Coordinates of C-alpha atoms in Angstrom, one line a residue:
X281 CA 91.0 84.8 11.0
X282 CA 91.3 87.3 8.5
X283 CA 95.1 87.6 8.2
X284 CA 95.5 85.5 5.1
X285 CA 93.1 87.2 3.0
X286 CA 94.5 90.6 3.2
X287 CA 98.2 90.1 2.9
X288 CA 98.2 91.0 -0.9
X289 CA 96.5 94.3 -0.3
X290 CA 99.1 95.1 2.4
X291 CA 101.9 94.6 0.2
X292 CA 100.3 96.7 -2.7
X293 CA 99.6 99.6 -0.5
X294 CA 103.1 99.3 0.8
X295 CA 104.8 99.0 -2.4
X296 CA 102.9 101.8 -4.3
X297 CA 104.3 104.0 -1.9
X298 CA 107.6 103.9 -3.5
X299 CA 108.3 105.1 -6.9
X300 CA 111.4 105.2 -9.3
X301 CA 109.5 106.8 -12.0
X302 CA 105.8 107.4 -13.3
X303 CA 103.3 105.1 -12.7
X304 CA 102.1 103.9 -16.1
X305 CA 98.4 104.2 -17.1
X306 CA 98.2 102.1 -20.2
X307 CA 99.8 98.9 -21.9
X308 CA 101.2 101.3 -24.7
X309 CA 103.7 102.8 -22.0
X310 CA 105.5 99.4 -21.6
X311 CA 105.6 99.2 -25.5
X312 CA 107.0 102.7 -25.6
X313 CA 109.8 101.7 -23.3
X314 CA 110.7 98.7 -25.0
X315 CA 110.9 100.6 -28.5
X316 CA 113.2 103.1 -26.7
X317 CA 115.5 100.2 -25.4
X318 CA 115.6 98.5 -28.8
X319 CA 116.5 101.7 -30.7
X320 CA 119.5 102.8 -28.6
X321 CA 122.8 101.6 -27.7
X322 CA 123.4 104.0 -24.6
X323 CA 123.9 101.6 -21.8
X324 CA 122.9 104.1 -19.1
X325 CA 119.9 105.1 -21.0
X326 CA 118.8 101.4 -21.4
X327 CA 119.3 100.6 -17.7
X328 CA 117.1 103.6 -16.9
X329 CA 114.3 102.2 -19.1
X330 CA 114.9 98.8 -17.8
X331 CA 114.3 99.8 -14.4
X332 CA 110.9 101.4 -15.3
X333 CA 110.0 98.4 -17.3
X334 CA 110.7 96.1 -14.4
X335 CA 108.5 98.0 -12.1
X336 CA 105.6 98.3 -14.7
X337 CA 105.4 94.5 -14.9
X338 CA 105.9 93.7 -11.2
X339 CA 102.2 93.0 -10.7
X340 CA 101.1 92.6 -14.4
X341 CA 103.7 90.0 -15.3
X342 CA 106.0 88.9 -12.3
X343 CA 107.8 86.1 -14.3
X344 CA 108.8 88.9 -16.9
X345 CA 109.7 91.2 -14.2
X346 CA 111.9 88.7 -12.7
X347 CA 113.8 88.2 -15.9
X348 CA 114.3 92.1 -16.2
X349 CA 115.6 92.2 -12.7
X350 CA 118.2 89.5 -13.2
X351 CA 119.2 91.0 -16.6
X352 CA 119.8 94.4 -14.9
X353 CA 122.1 92.8 -12.2
X354 CA 123.9 90.6 -14.7
X355 CA 124.5 93.2 -17.5
X356 CA 124.0 96.7 -16.4
X357 CA 124.5 97.3 -12.5
X358 CA 127.9 97.3 -11.3
X359 CA 128.5 95.4 -8.1
X360 CA 129.7 98.8 -6.3
X361 CA 126.4 100.5 -7.4
X362 CA 124.5 100.1 -4.2
X363 CA 121.6 102.3 -5.5
X364 CA 121.3 100.5 -8.7
X365 CA 121.4 97.1 -6.8
X366 CA 118.7 98.2 -4.5
X367 CA 116.5 99.1 -7.2
X368 CA 117.1 95.9 -9.1
X369 CA 116.3 93.9 -5.9
X370 CA 112.9 95.8 -5.2
X371 CA 112.0 94.4 -8.8
X372 CA 113.2 91.0 -7.9
X373 CA 111.6 91.0 -4.4
X374 CA 108.3 92.2 -5.6
X375 CA 108.0 89.7 -8.5
X376 CA 108.9 86.7 -6.3
X377 CA 106.3 88.1 -3.7
X378 CA 103.8 88.3 -6.3
X379 CA 104.5 84.6 -7.3
X380 CA 104.0 83.6 -3.8
X381 CA 107.8 82.6 -3.5
X382 CA 108.4 84.6 -0.2
X383 CA 111.4 82.9 0.7
X384 CA 113.2 84.4 -2.1
X385 CA 111.3 87.6 -1.7
X386 CA 112.7 87.9 1.9
X387 CA 116.3 87.2 0.4
X388 CA 116.2 90.3 -1.8
X389 CA 114.2 92.7 0.7
X390 CA 116.7 91.8 3.6
X391 CA 119.6 92.7 1.1
X392 CA 117.7 96.2 0.5
X393 CA 117.4 96.6 4.2
X394 CA 120.9 96.0 5.1
X395 CA 122.0 98.4 2.2
X396 CA 119.7 101.0 3.6
X397 CA 121.0 100.5 7.3
X398 CA 124.6 101.0 5.9
X399 CA 123.7 104.3 4.0
X400 CA 121.5 105.3 7.1
X401 CA 118.6 105.9 4.6
X402 CA 115.8 106.1 7.1
X403 CA 112.9 106.2 4.5
X404 CA 114.5 103.3 2.6
X405 CA 114.9 101.3 6.0
X406 CA 111.2 102.0 6.6
X407 CA 110.0 100.9 3.2
X408 CA 112.1 97.5 3.0
X409 CA 111.2 97.0 6.9
X410 CA 107.4 97.4 5.9
X411 CA 107.7 95.0 3.2
X412 CA 109.7 92.4 5.3
X413 CA 107.1 92.8 8.1
X414 CA 104.2 92.2 5.8
X415 CA 105.9 88.9 4.5
X416 CA 106.7 87.6 7.9
X417 CA 103.3 88.3 9.0
X418 CA 102.0 86.1 6.1
X419 CA 104.1 83.2 6.8
X420 CA 103.3 83.4 10.6
X421 CA 106.7 84.7 12.3
X422 CA 104.8 87.4 14.3
X423 CA 107.7 88.6 16.4
X424 CA 110.0 89.4 13.4
X425 CA 106.9 90.9 11.6
X426 CA 106.3 93.3 14.7
X427 CA 110.0 94.3 14.7
X428 CA 109.9 95.4 11.1
X429 CA 106.5 97.1 11.3
X430 CA 107.1 99.1 14.5
X431 CA 110.5 100.3 13.1
X432 CA 108.8 101.5 9.9
X433 CA 106.0 102.9 11.8
X434 CA 108.5 105.0 14.0
X435 CA 110.4 106.3 11.1
X436 CA 107.3 107.1 9.1
X437 CA 105.7 109.0 12.0
X438 CA 108.7 111.3 12.1
X439 CA 109.7 111.6 8.3
X440 CA 107.1 110.0 6.4
X441 CA 104.2 111.6 4.1
X442 CA 100.5 110.8 4.9
X443 CA 100.3 108.1 2.3
X444 CA 103.4 106.2 4.1
X445 CA 101.9 106.7 7.4
X446 CA 98.5 105.4 6.2
X447 CA 100.2 102.2 4.6
X448 CA 101.9 101.4 7.8
X449 CA 98.7 101.8 9.7
X450 CA 97.0 99.5 7.4
X451 CA 99.7 96.8 8.0
X452 CA 99.5 97.4 11.8
X453 CA 95.9 96.9 11.8
X454 CA 96.3 93.7 9.8
X455 CA 99.0 92.6 12.6
X456 CA 96.5 93.3 15.5
X457 CA 93.7 91.5 13.7
X458 CA 96.0 88.6 13.4
X459 CA 96.5 88.6 16.9
X460 CA 92.6 88.6 17.5
X461 CA 92.7 92.3 18.9
X462 CA 89.7 93.3 16.6
X463 CA 89.0 96.7 18.4
X464 CA 92.6 97.8 18.0
X465 CA 92.8 96.7 14.5
X466 CA 89.4 98.6 13.8
X467 CA 90.8 101.8 15.1
X468 CA 94.1 101.5 12.9
X469 CA 92.0 100.6 9.8
X470 CA 89.7 103.9 10.1
X471 CA 92.5 106.0 10.8
X472 CA 94.1 104.7 7.6
X473 CA 90.9 105.1 5.7
X474 CA 90.5 108.6 6.8
X475 CA 94.2 109.4 5.6
X476 CA 93.6 107.9 2.1
X477 CA 90.4 109.8 1.7
X478 CA 92.1 113.1 2.3
X479 CA 94.7 111.9 -0.3
X480 CA 91.8 111.1 -2.6
X481 CA 93.9 107.6 -3.1
X482 CA 91.1 105.4 -4.6
X483 CA 93.5 102.2 -4.4
X484 CA 94.4 102.9 -0.9
X485 CA 90.5 103.4 0.1
X486 CA 89.5 100.1 -1.7
X487 CA 92.1 98.2 0.0
X488 CA 91.0 99.5 3.6
X489 CA 87.4 99.1 2.6
X490 CA 88.1 95.3 1.8
X491 CA 90.2 94.8 5.1
X492 CA 87.4 96.5 7.0
X493 CA 84.8 94.0 5.3
X494 CA 86.9 91.2 6.5
X495 CA 87.4 92.5 10.0
X496 CA 83.5 93.1 10.6
X497 CA 82.9 89.7 9.2
X498 CA 85.0 88.3 12.0
X499 CA 83.2 90.4 14.3
X500 CA 79.8 89.2 13.1
X501 CA 78.7 92.7 12.1
X502 CA 77.8 91.4 8.7
X503 CA 75.8 94.6 7.6
X504 CA 78.9 96.9 7.9
X505 CA 81.2 94.1 6.3
X506 CA 79.0 93.9 3.1
X507 CA 78.7 97.9 3.0
X508 CA 82.6 98.1 3.0
X509 CA 83.1 95.3 0.6
X510 CA 80.5 97.0 -2.0
X511 CA 82.6 100.2 -1.5
X512 CA 85.6 98.2 -2.5
X513 CA 84.1 96.9 -5.5
X514 CA 82.9 100.3 -6.5
X515 CA 86.4 101.9 -6.1
X516 CA 88.0 98.9 -8.1
X517 CA 85.4 99.2 -10.9
X518 CA 87.2 101.9 -12.9
X519 CA 90.4 99.7 -13.4
X520 CA 89.5 96.0 -12.4
X521 CA 92.2 93.4 -12.6
X522 CA 92.0 89.7 -12.4
X523 CA 93.9 89.9 -9.1
X524 CA 91.3 92.3 -7.4
X525 CA 88.6 90.2 -9.0
X526 CA 89.8 87.0 -7.3
X527 CA 90.2 88.6 -4.0
X528 CA 86.7 90.2 -4.2
X529 CA 84.8 86.9 -4.9
X530 CA 87.0 85.5 -1.9
X531 CA 85.9 88.2 0.5
X532 CA 82.3 87.8 -0.5
X533 CA 82.5 84.1 0.1
X534 CA 84.1 84.7 3.4
X535 CA 81.1 86.9 4.3
X536 CA 78.4 84.5 3.1
X537 CA 80.1 81.7 5.0
X538 CA 79.8 83.4 8.3
X539 CA 76.3 84.6 7.4
X540 CA 75.4 80.7 7.1
X541 CA 74.7 81.0 3.5
X542 CA 76.9 78.1 2.5
X543 CA 75.9 77.5 -1.0
X544 CA 76.5 81.2 -1.9
X545 CA 79.8 81.1 -0.2
X546 CA 80.9 78.0 -2.1
X547 CA 79.9 79.5 -5.6
X548 CA 82.0 82.8 -4.6
X549 CA 84.9 80.7 -3.7
X550 CA 84.9 78.6 -6.7
X551 CA 84.9 81.9 -8.8
X552 CA 87.9 83.1 -6.9
X553 CA 89.6 79.8 -7.6
X554 CA 89.0 79.7 -11.3
X555 CA 90.4 83.1 -11.5
X556 CA 93.5 82.4 -9.2
X557 CA 94.4 79.3 -11.1
X558 CA 95.5 81.5 -14.2
X559 CA 97.4 83.8 -12.2
X560 CA 100.9 83.7 -10.8
X561 CA 100.5 83.6 -6.9
X562 CA 100.6 80.0 -5.5
X563 CA 99.9 81.6 -2.1
X564 CA 96.6 82.9 -3.5
X565 CA 95.7 79.5 -5.0
X566 CA 96.2 77.9 -1.8
X567 CA 94.0 80.3 0.0
X568 CA 91.0 79.7 -2.3
X569 CA 91.7 75.9 -2.0
X570 CA 91.6 76.3 2.0
X571 CA 88.3 78.3 1.6
X572 CA 86.7 75.9 -0.7
X573 CA 87.8 73.0 1.6
X574 CA 86.3 74.5 4.6
X575 CA 83.1 75.3 3.1
X576 CA 82.8 71.7 1.8
X577 CA 83.2 70.6 5.2
X578 CA 80.4 72.9 6.1
X579 CA 78.2 71.3 3.4
X580 CA 78.9 67.9 4.7
X581 CA 81.1 66.9 1.7
X582 CA 84.3 66.2 3.6
X583 CA 85.8 63.7 1.0
X584 CA 85.6 66.3 -1.8
X585 CA 87.2 68.7 0.7
X586 CA 90.4 66.6 1.1
X587 CA 91.3 67.0 -2.4
X588 CA 91.4 70.9 -2.0
X589 CA 93.0 71.1 1.4
X590 CA 96.0 68.8 0.5
X591 CA 97.0 71.4 -2.4
X592 CA 98.4 73.6 0.4
X593 CA 101.2 71.3 1.0
X594 CA 102.1 71.1 -3.0
X595 CA 103.9 74.2 -2.7
X596 CA 106.8 75.0 -0.8
X597 CA 108.0 78.5 -1.9
X598 CA 105.8 80.8 0.4
X599 CA 106.2 78.5 3.4
X600 CA 103.2 80.0 5.0
X601 CA 102.6 78.7 8.8
X602 CA 99.2 80.4 8.8
X603 CA 98.1 78.4 5.7
X604 CA 99.5 75.1 7.0
X605 CA 97.8 75.7 10.4
X606 CA 94.6 76.3 8.8
X607 CA 94.9 73.3 6.5
X608 CA 95.8 70.9 9.3
X609 CA 92.8 72.1 11.4
X610 CA 90.5 71.5 8.5
X611 CA 91.9 68.2 7.4
X612 CA 91.6 66.9 11.1
X613 CA 87.9 67.7 10.9
X614 CA 87.4 66.2 7.4
X615 CA 89.0 63.0 8.5
X616 CA 86.9 63.1 11.7
X617 CA 83.8 63.4 9.8
X618 CA 84.6 60.5 7.5
X619 CA 85.6 58.2 10.4
X620 CA 89.5 58.2 9.8
X621 CA 90.2 59.1 13.3
X622 CA 93.8 58.2 13.2
X623 CA 94.5 60.5 10.4
X624 CA 92.4 63.1 12.1
X625 CA 94.5 62.9 15.3
X626 CA 97.8 63.1 13.2
X627 CA 96.7 66.3 11.7
X628 CA 95.4 67.8 14.9
X629 CA 98.9 67.1 16.4
X630 CA 100.6 68.9 13.5
X631 CA 98.1 71.7 14.0
X632 CA 99.1 72.0 17.7
X633 CA 102.7 72.2 16.7
X634 CA 102.2 74.8 14.1
X635 CA 99.9 76.9 16.3
X636 CA 102.3 76.8 19.4
X637 CA 105.1 78.0 17.1
X638 CA 103.0 81.0 16.0
X639 CA 101.2 82.0 19.3
X640 CA 103.5 80.6 22.0
X641 CA 103.2 82.1 25.5
X642 CA 106.8 83.5 25.0
X643 CA 106.3 84.9 21.6
X644 CA 103.0 86.6 22.6
X645 CA 104.6 88.2 25.9
X646 CA 107.6 89.4 23.5
X647 CA 105.0 91.2 21.2
X648 CA 103.2 92.8 24.1
X649 CA 106.4 94.1 25.6
X650 CA 107.4 95.4 22.1
X651 CA 104.2 97.2 21.6
X652 CA 104.5 98.7 25.0
X653 CA 108.0 99.7 24.4
X654 CA 107.0 101.4 21.0
X655 CA 104.2 103.4 22.6
X656 CA 106.7 104.4 25.2
X657 CA 109.1 105.5 22.5
X658 CA 106.3 107.6 20.8
X659 CA 105.4 109.3 24.0
X660 CA 109.2 109.9 24.9
X661 CA 109.8 111.5 21.4
X662 CA 106.8 113.9 22.1
X663 CA 108.1 114.8 25.5
X664 CA 111.5 115.5 24.0
X665 CA 110.0 117.7 21.3
X666 CA 108.2 119.7 24.2
X667 CA 111.5 120.2 26.0
X668 CA 113.4 121.4 22.9
X669 CA 110.3 124.1 22.4
X670 CA 110.7 125.0 25.9
X671 CA 114.4 125.6 25.6
X672 CA 113.9 127.8 22.7
X673 CA 111.4 129.7 24.4
X674 CA 113.7 130.2 27.4
X675 CA 116.4 131.2 25.2
X676 CA 114.4 133.9 23.4
X677 CA 113.0 135.1 26.9
X678 CA 116.7 135.4 28.0
X679 CA 117.6 137.6 24.9
X680 CA 114.5 139.9 25.4
X681 CA 115.5 140.5 29.1
X682 CA 119.0 141.7 28.2
X683 CA 117.6 144.0 25.5
X684 CA 114.7 145.4 27.2
X685 CA 116.1 146.0 30.5
X686 CA 115.0 145.3 34.1
X687 CA 111.5 146.7 33.4
X688 CA 110.8 144.2 30.8
X689 CA 112.6 141.6 32.9
X690 CA 109.9 141.3 35.4
X691 CA 107.2 141.1 32.6
X692 CA 109.3 138.3 30.8
X693 CA 109.5 136.4 34.2
X694 CA 105.8 136.4 34.5
X695 CA 105.2 135.2 30.9
X696 CA 107.7 132.4 31.5
X697 CA 106.2 131.4 34.6
X698 CA 102.9 131.3 32.8
X699 CA 104.3 129.4 30.0
X700 CA 105.7 126.9 32.5
X701 CA 102.5 126.7 34.3
X702 CA 100.7 125.9 31.0
X703 CA 103.5 123.4 30.1
X704 CA 103.3 121.6 33.3
X705 CA 99.5 121.4 33.0
X706 CA 99.7 120.1 29.8
X707 CA 102.1 117.6 30.6
X708 CA 99.9 116.4 33.7
X709 CA 97.0 116.3 31.2
X710 CA 99.2 114.2 28.7
X711 CA 100.2 111.8 31.6
X712 CA 96.6 111.5 32.6
X713 CA 95.7 110.5 28.9
X714 CA 98.7 108.1 29.0
X715 CA 97.3 106.5 32.2
X716 CA 93.6 106.4 30.9
X717 CA 95.0 104.5 27.7
X718 CA 97.0 102.0 29.7
X719 CA 93.8 101.3 31.7
X720 CA 92.0 100.7 28.3
X721 CA 94.6 98.7 27.1
X722 CA 94.7 96.5 30.2
X723 CA 91.0 96.1 29.9
X724 CA 91.5 95.1 26.2
X725 CA 94.1 92.5 27.1
X726 CA 91.9 91.1 29.9
X727 CA 89.0 90.5 27.5
X728 CA 91.6 88.8 24.9
X729 CA 92.8 86.7 27.8
X730 CA 89.3 85.4 28.7
X731 CA 88.7 84.9 24.8
X732 CA 92.0 82.7 24.5
X733 CA 91.3 80.6 27.9
X734 CA 87.6 80.1 26.5
X735 CA 89.2 78.9 23.2
X736 CA 91.8 76.7 25.0
X737 CA 89.0 75.1 27.4
X738 CA 87.2 74.3 24.2
X739 CA 89.9 72.8 22.6
X740 CA 90.5 70.6 25.7
X741 CA 86.6 69.7 25.6
X742 CA 87.0 68.8 22.1
X743 CA 90.0 66.6 22.7
X744 CA 88.2 64.8 25.5
X745 CA 85.1 64.3 23.0
X746 CA 87.5 62.9 20.4
X747 CA 89.1 60.5 23.1
X748 CA 85.8 59.2 24.1
X749 CA 85.5 57.7 20.6
X750 CA 88.2 55.2 21.5
X751 CA 87.1 54.3 25.0
X752 CA 85.0 51.0 25.0
X753 CA 84.1 50.9 28.5
X754 CA 80.6 52.7 29.3
X755 CA 81.7 53.8 32.6
X756 CA 85.0 55.4 31.4
X757 CA 83.1 57.0 28.5
X758 CA 80.6 58.5 31.2
X759 CA 83.5 59.9 33.3
X760 CA 84.9 61.6 30.3
X761 CA 81.5 62.9 29.1
X762 CA 81.1 64.4 32.7
X763 CA 84.5 66.0 32.7
X764 CA 84.0 67.5 29.2
X765 CA 80.9 69.1 30.4
X766 CA 82.6 70.5 33.4
X767 CA 85.4 72.0 31.4
X768 CA 82.9 73.4 28.9
X769 CA 81.1 75.1 31.9
X770 CA 84.1 77.1 32.5
X771 CA 84.6 78.0 29.0
X772 CA 81.1 79.3 28.9
X773 CA 82.0 81.5 31.8
X774 CA 85.0 82.9 30.1
X775 CA 82.9 83.6 27.0
X776 CA 80.3 85.5 29.0
X777 CA 83.0 87.6 30.5
X778 CA 84.8 88.2 27.3
X779 CA 81.2 89.3 25.5
X780 CA 80.1 91.2 28.5
X781 CA 80.5 94.8 29.6
X782 CA 82.2 94.1 32.8
X783 CA 85.4 92.0 33.6
X784 CA 84.6 91.7 37.3
X785 CA 81.1 90.5 37.3
X786 CA 78.9 87.6 35.8
X787 CA 75.2 87.9 34.6
X788 CA 73.9 84.8 36.2
X789 CA 70.7 84.5 34.0
X790 CA 72.9 84.5 30.8
X791 CA 75.5 82.1 32.3
X792 CA 72.9 79.6 33.7
X793 CA 71.1 79.7 30.1
X794 CA 74.5 78.8 28.5
X795 CA 75.0 76.1 30.9
X796 CA 71.7 74.4 30.5
X797 CA 72.0 74.6 26.5
X798 CA 75.2 72.9 26.9
X799 CA 74.0 70.0 29.1
X800 CA 71.0 69.5 27.0
X801 CA 73.1 69.3 23.8
X802 CA 75.6 67.0 25.5
X803 CA 72.8 64.5 26.3
X804 CA 71.0 65.2 23.2
X805 CA 67.8 66.6 25.0
X806 CA 65.7 69.7 24.1
X807 CA 63.0 71.8 26.0
X808 CA 60.5 69.4 24.1
X809 CA 61.7 66.6 26.3
X810 CA 62.3 68.4 29.6
X811 CA 60.9 71.9 30.4
X812 CA 63.4 74.2 32.2
X813 CA 62.5 77.4 33.9
X814 CA 65.6 79.8 35.0
X815 CA 64.9 82.8 37.3
X816 CA 68.1 84.7 37.8
X817 CA 67.4 88.1 36.2
X818 CA 69.2 90.9 37.7
X819 CA 71.5 88.6 39.6
X820 CA 75.3 89.3 39.2
X821 CA 78.3 87.6 41.1
X822 CA 82.0 87.9 41.0
X823 CA 84.1 85.8 38.7
X824 CA 85.5 83.6 41.5
X825 CA 82.1 82.7 43.0
X826 CA 80.7 82.2 39.4
X827 CA 83.2 79.4 38.8
X828 CA 82.1 77.4 41.8
X829 CA 78.3 78.0 41.2
X830 CA 78.7 77.0 37.5
X831 CA 80.2 73.7 38.5
X832 CA 77.6 73.1 41.1
X833 CA 74.9 73.8 38.8
X834 CA 76.4 71.6 36.0
X835 CA 76.5 68.7 38.2
X836 CA 73.0 68.9 39.5
X837 CA 71.2 69.8 36.3
X838 CA 73.3 67.1 34.5
X839 CA 72.3 64.4 37.2
X840 CA 68.7 65.4 36.8
X841 CA 68.9 65.0 33.0
X842 CA 70.6 61.8 33.2
X843 CA 68.6 60.0 35.9
X844 CA 65.5 61.9 37.1
X845 CA 63.3 61.2 34.0
X846 CA 63.4 57.5 32.8
X847 CA 61.6 56.9 29.6
X848 CA 57.9 58.0 29.9
X849 CA 58.1 57.7 33.8
X850 CA 57.2 61.2 34.3
X851 CA 54.2 62.8 32.3
X852 CA 55.6 66.4 32.2
X853 CA 59.2 66.4 33.2
X854 CA 60.5 70.0 34.6
X855 CA 63.4 71.4 36.3
X856 CA 63.3 74.7 38.2
X857 CA 66.5 76.7 38.5
X858 CA 66.1 79.7 40.7
X859 CA 68.8 82.2 42.0
X860 CA 68.0 85.3 44.4
X861 CA 70.1 87.8 46.0
X862 CA 68.5 88.8 49.3
X863 CA 70.4 91.1 51.6
X864 CA 73.8 90.0 50.5
X865 CA 72.9 86.4 50.7
X866 CA 72.8 84.2 47.5
X867 CA 70.0 81.6 47.6
X868 CA 70.0 78.9 44.9
X869 CA 67.3 76.2 44.4
X870 CA 67.4 73.5 42.0
X871 CA 64.3 71.3 41.8
X872 CA 62.9 68.6 39.4
X873 CA 59.8 66.5 39.5
X874 CA 61.7 63.2 38.7
X875 CA 61.8 59.8 40.3
X876 CA 63.7 61.0 43.3
X877 CA 67.2 60.4 44.6
X878 CA 68.2 57.4 46.5
X879 CA 71.0 58.5 48.9
X880 CA 71.8 55.2 49.9
X881 CA 72.1 53.4 46.4
X882 CA 74.4 56.0 44.4
X883 CA 77.0 54.9 41.5
X884 CA 80.6 55.9 42.0
X885 CA 80.3 58.7 39.4
X886 CA 77.2 60.2 40.8
X887 CA 78.8 60.2 44.3
X888 CA 81.8 62.0 42.9
X889 CA 79.5 64.7 41.5
X890 CA 77.8 65.1 44.8
X891 CA 81.2 65.5 46.4
X892 CA 82.1 68.3 43.9
X893 CA 78.8 69.9 44.9
X894 CA 79.8 69.7 48.6
X895 CA 83.2 70.9 47.9
X896 CA 82.5 73.9 45.9
X897 CA 79.8 74.8 48.3
X898 CA 82.3 74.7 51.0
X899 CA 84.7 77.0 49.0
X900 CA 81.9 79.4 48.9
X901 CA 81.4 79.0 52.7
X902 CA 77.8 78.2 52.0
X903 CA 75.3 75.6 53.1
X904 CA 73.9 72.7 50.9
X905 CA 70.8 70.6 51.6
X906 CA 69.2 67.8 49.7
X907 CA 65.6 66.6 49.7
X908 CA 63.9 63.9 47.8
X909 CA 60.1 64.1 47.8
X910 CA 58.3 63.7 44.6
X911 CA 61.7 64.7 42.9
X912 CA 64.8 66.3 44.3
X913 CA 65.4 69.6 45.7
X914 CA 69.0 71.1 46.1
X915 CA 69.4 74.4 48.0
X916 CA 72.6 76.2 48.4
X917 CA 72.8 79.5 50.5
X918 CA 76.0 81.5 50.6
X919 CA 77.2 85.0 51.4
X920 CA 77.8 87.7 48.7
X921 CA 81.6 88.2 48.4
X922 CA 83.4 91.4 47.3
X923 CA 84.5 91.7 43.7

């Protein structure tokens, strides 16, 4: 996922939208402010300059900015000065944020938020809420993050300027990307990029290009990803900073890793790590450590990876559940690779606890409900605005009728009728658009549901594989292996639905190819060992039928691979898998040229597999027949069911 990498950019965009004074352009600006402070005894004037100086050093030297903020509170800002305290808290919150101390940053931003609520300062509520939402996203509290981000978005849509709308759009896009809703995230990023282009905001454009690069990397659209990352580098070339250089190398490493260019990724991650070691943010140091750990595992250097991955738990200040989740996942893999299975399982269990706390079923449902409520509020606001405009038109029409008399009254009635007709027509069109968008959102949610089911099934399959390492009995291990293949066959089906164009039908040719690849991989076979011919082009089934067919094919092909071809007993081992649809009747034939099938002398697991074939054939209301003559021929016929 990309959520950890773009957090700092979200924060920078958000905070640059708020300004207490001019944005400095050179270091001499700070020297000038300090000279003014040293040369005067006017407390009010000194306080004003210190606020400017604190803001200047928030990114450049957050430790010094923190000292300025504390000095302001202790010596210059009175306890009843809510505005002055708010400004000092922004400096302290920002400096702790840049240092990766999210816990302390949340404390100061929460105080600003409460101040703003008390004063009913909508724009300041939006800014502090935007900052709180970004931090909660980074540490993994997605429900709280959504609360603050949606509130900020609602305020900015009504009262904010274009820069503020673009900034919150960027954060919402990151939120959707975190929840694995890439299409929704892409839409928000492109909207924000368009807004920053209109504003000619090079920093905003650079940050959005970087986030798009990461998103497209996740989506395996590597050419587009590299295009956007190069755009980001070009926009930052005028005023490069070590922070942005660290992020740039990290982003390119992430792209190269997904492209399979592991050595290049490793070098890029090391560059980022060396830069970040000399900067203030422990959060960014942990990001690079996790990246290096992951690439070392991919380079088959798991022992070296352990050193970097354990660094994540040396820092307590940012308390990022996302980073802990990734670290536990990679530590589990590293320890598994070196044979430390007990330690691997320990980290896997910790991963499950953290993952459930971030993406529990309850929290995901809450997020979806709030998202829908927010969209409804936006639509209700638009309808309310139209209603007010209607009342104004009606009032003006009434005055016109009184002044102009009965003759004009008739004309006005016709005009009002026409306006109402247009208004109702517009309302109907808007409702149709709402329904259309709701259907699209439903389809998107179904895609994401299949994606999550696929991931969960793959996790179960992996757990069965891990468990089999502890089983000594060969027959028990065989049972686990067979059940692992059955579960993975369901995961392949959900993967095909997620990647396909239709949510109701399955491309059988693609599905069978995925099943056969998985079976051959499980039994360490290739097409060089056994030739497989699959003929199911232009055959499609509904989802329910495909589940049963997939399990049937998994059992029969798996049995042929295991038993039909003893070592060198068959000269040219072959398996033919044919599926046809003729006049609403599906006909499936699975044939091998192996040693044949002894119906009277089957082991229990093979008997269980045959029972599964018969069970799922019965579920399809189909007929199954078995012949053993110079190999085995299975035939299954069943009627096509409505989708």
